């Protein structure tokens, strides 16, 4: 599991939203990175779309800051 995925998952759990709900809200397509596989990761564009839906910032999701 990548650090970026771990932060997304943390915020997703805090929000109580499902991947399907996040997809519907943000338009970010359901993708293999959502499984936590270390071989794939979300794009910066995906992170920028997910951040407000998860009540956080792009910087937190990307860098943990």
Tab-separated table of C-alpha atoms in Angstrom:
chain	number	residue	atom	x	y	z
A	1	UNK	CA	0.000	0.000	0.000
A	2	UNK	CA	1.390	3.393	-0.937
A	3	UNK	CA	1.431	6.338	1.456
A	4	UNK	CA	-0.836	8.309	-0.889
A	5	UNK	CA	-3.358	5.472	-0.944
A	6	UNK	CA	-3.201	5.177	2.856
A	7	UNK	CA	-4.044	8.879	3.235
A	8	UNK	CA	-6.904	8.626	0.729
A	9	UNK	CA	-8.241	5.559	2.512
A	10	UNK	CA	-7.998	7.307	5.891
A	11	UNK	CA	-9.989	10.291	4.630
A	12	UNK	CA	-12.449	8.026	2.811
A	13	UNK	CA	-13.157	6.140	6.039
A	14	UNK	CA	-13.535	9.412	7.949
A	15	UNK	CA	-16.024	10.651	5.354
A	16	UNK	CA	-18.063	7.442	5.390
A	17	UNK	CA	-18.230	7.510	1.593
A	18	UNK	CA	-17.866	4.530	-0.708
A	19	UNK	CA	-15.683	4.424	-3.816
A	20	UNK	CA	-18.892	4.549	-5.873
A	21	UNK	CA	-20.028	7.685	-4.038
A	22	UNK	CA	-16.660	9.350	-4.558
A	23	UNK	CA	-16.775	8.453	-8.240
A	24	UNK	CA	-20.261	9.945	-8.607
A	25	UNK	CA	-19.297	13.095	-6.700
A	26	UNK	CA	-15.927	13.755	-8.332
A	27	UNK	CA	-16.006	12.047	-11.709
A	28	UNK	CA	-12.782	10.225	-10.829
A	29	UNK	CA	-13.087	6.873	-12.596
A	30	UNK	CA	-12.983	3.707	-10.538
A	31	UNK	CA	-9.461	2.407	-11.047
A	32	UNK	CA	-7.022	-0.272	-10.000
A	33	UNK	CA	-5.208	2.100	-7.625
A	34	UNK	CA	-8.323	2.020	-5.428
A	35	UNK	CA	-7.391	-1.536	-4.449
A	36	UNK	CA	-4.208	-0.286	-2.805
A	37	UNK	CA	-1.867	-2.105	-5.172
A	38	UNK	CA	1.556	-0.475	-4.975
A	39	UNK	CA	2.008	-0.721	-8.755
A	40	UNK	CA	-0.580	1.963	-9.490
A	41	UNK	CA	-1.383	5.349	-8.030
A	42	UNK	CA	-3.879	8.140	-8.646
A	43	UNK	CA	-2.943	10.987	-10.940
A	44	UNK	CA	-2.456	14.500	-9.612
A	45	UNK	CA	-5.695	15.429	-11.377
A	46	UNK	CA	-7.532	12.668	-9.490
A	47	UNK	CA	-6.052	13.860	-6.191
A	48	UNK	CA	-7.160	17.428	-6.896
A	49	UNK	CA	-10.716	16.201	-7.535
A	50	UNK	CA	-10.789	13.880	-4.517
A	51	UNK	CA	-9.429	16.365	-1.962
A	52	UNK	CA	-12.534	18.552	-1.553
A	53	UNK	CA	-14.830	15.513	-1.580
A	54	UNK	CA	-12.769	14.082	1.276
A	55	UNK	CA	-12.678	17.402	3.150
A	56	UNK	CA	-8.917	17.724	2.824
A	57	UNK	CA	-6.292	19.259	0.578
A	58	UNK	CA	-4.355	18.046	-2.426
A	59	UNK	CA	-1.143	18.643	-0.463
A	60	UNK	CA	-2.273	16.353	2.334
A	61	UNK	CA	-3.237	13.565	-0.037
A	62	UNK	CA	-0.059	13.891	-2.111
A	63	UNK	CA	2.538	14.721	0.539
A	64	UNK	CA	0.912	14.195	3.949
A	65	UNK	CA	1.185	17.921	4.775
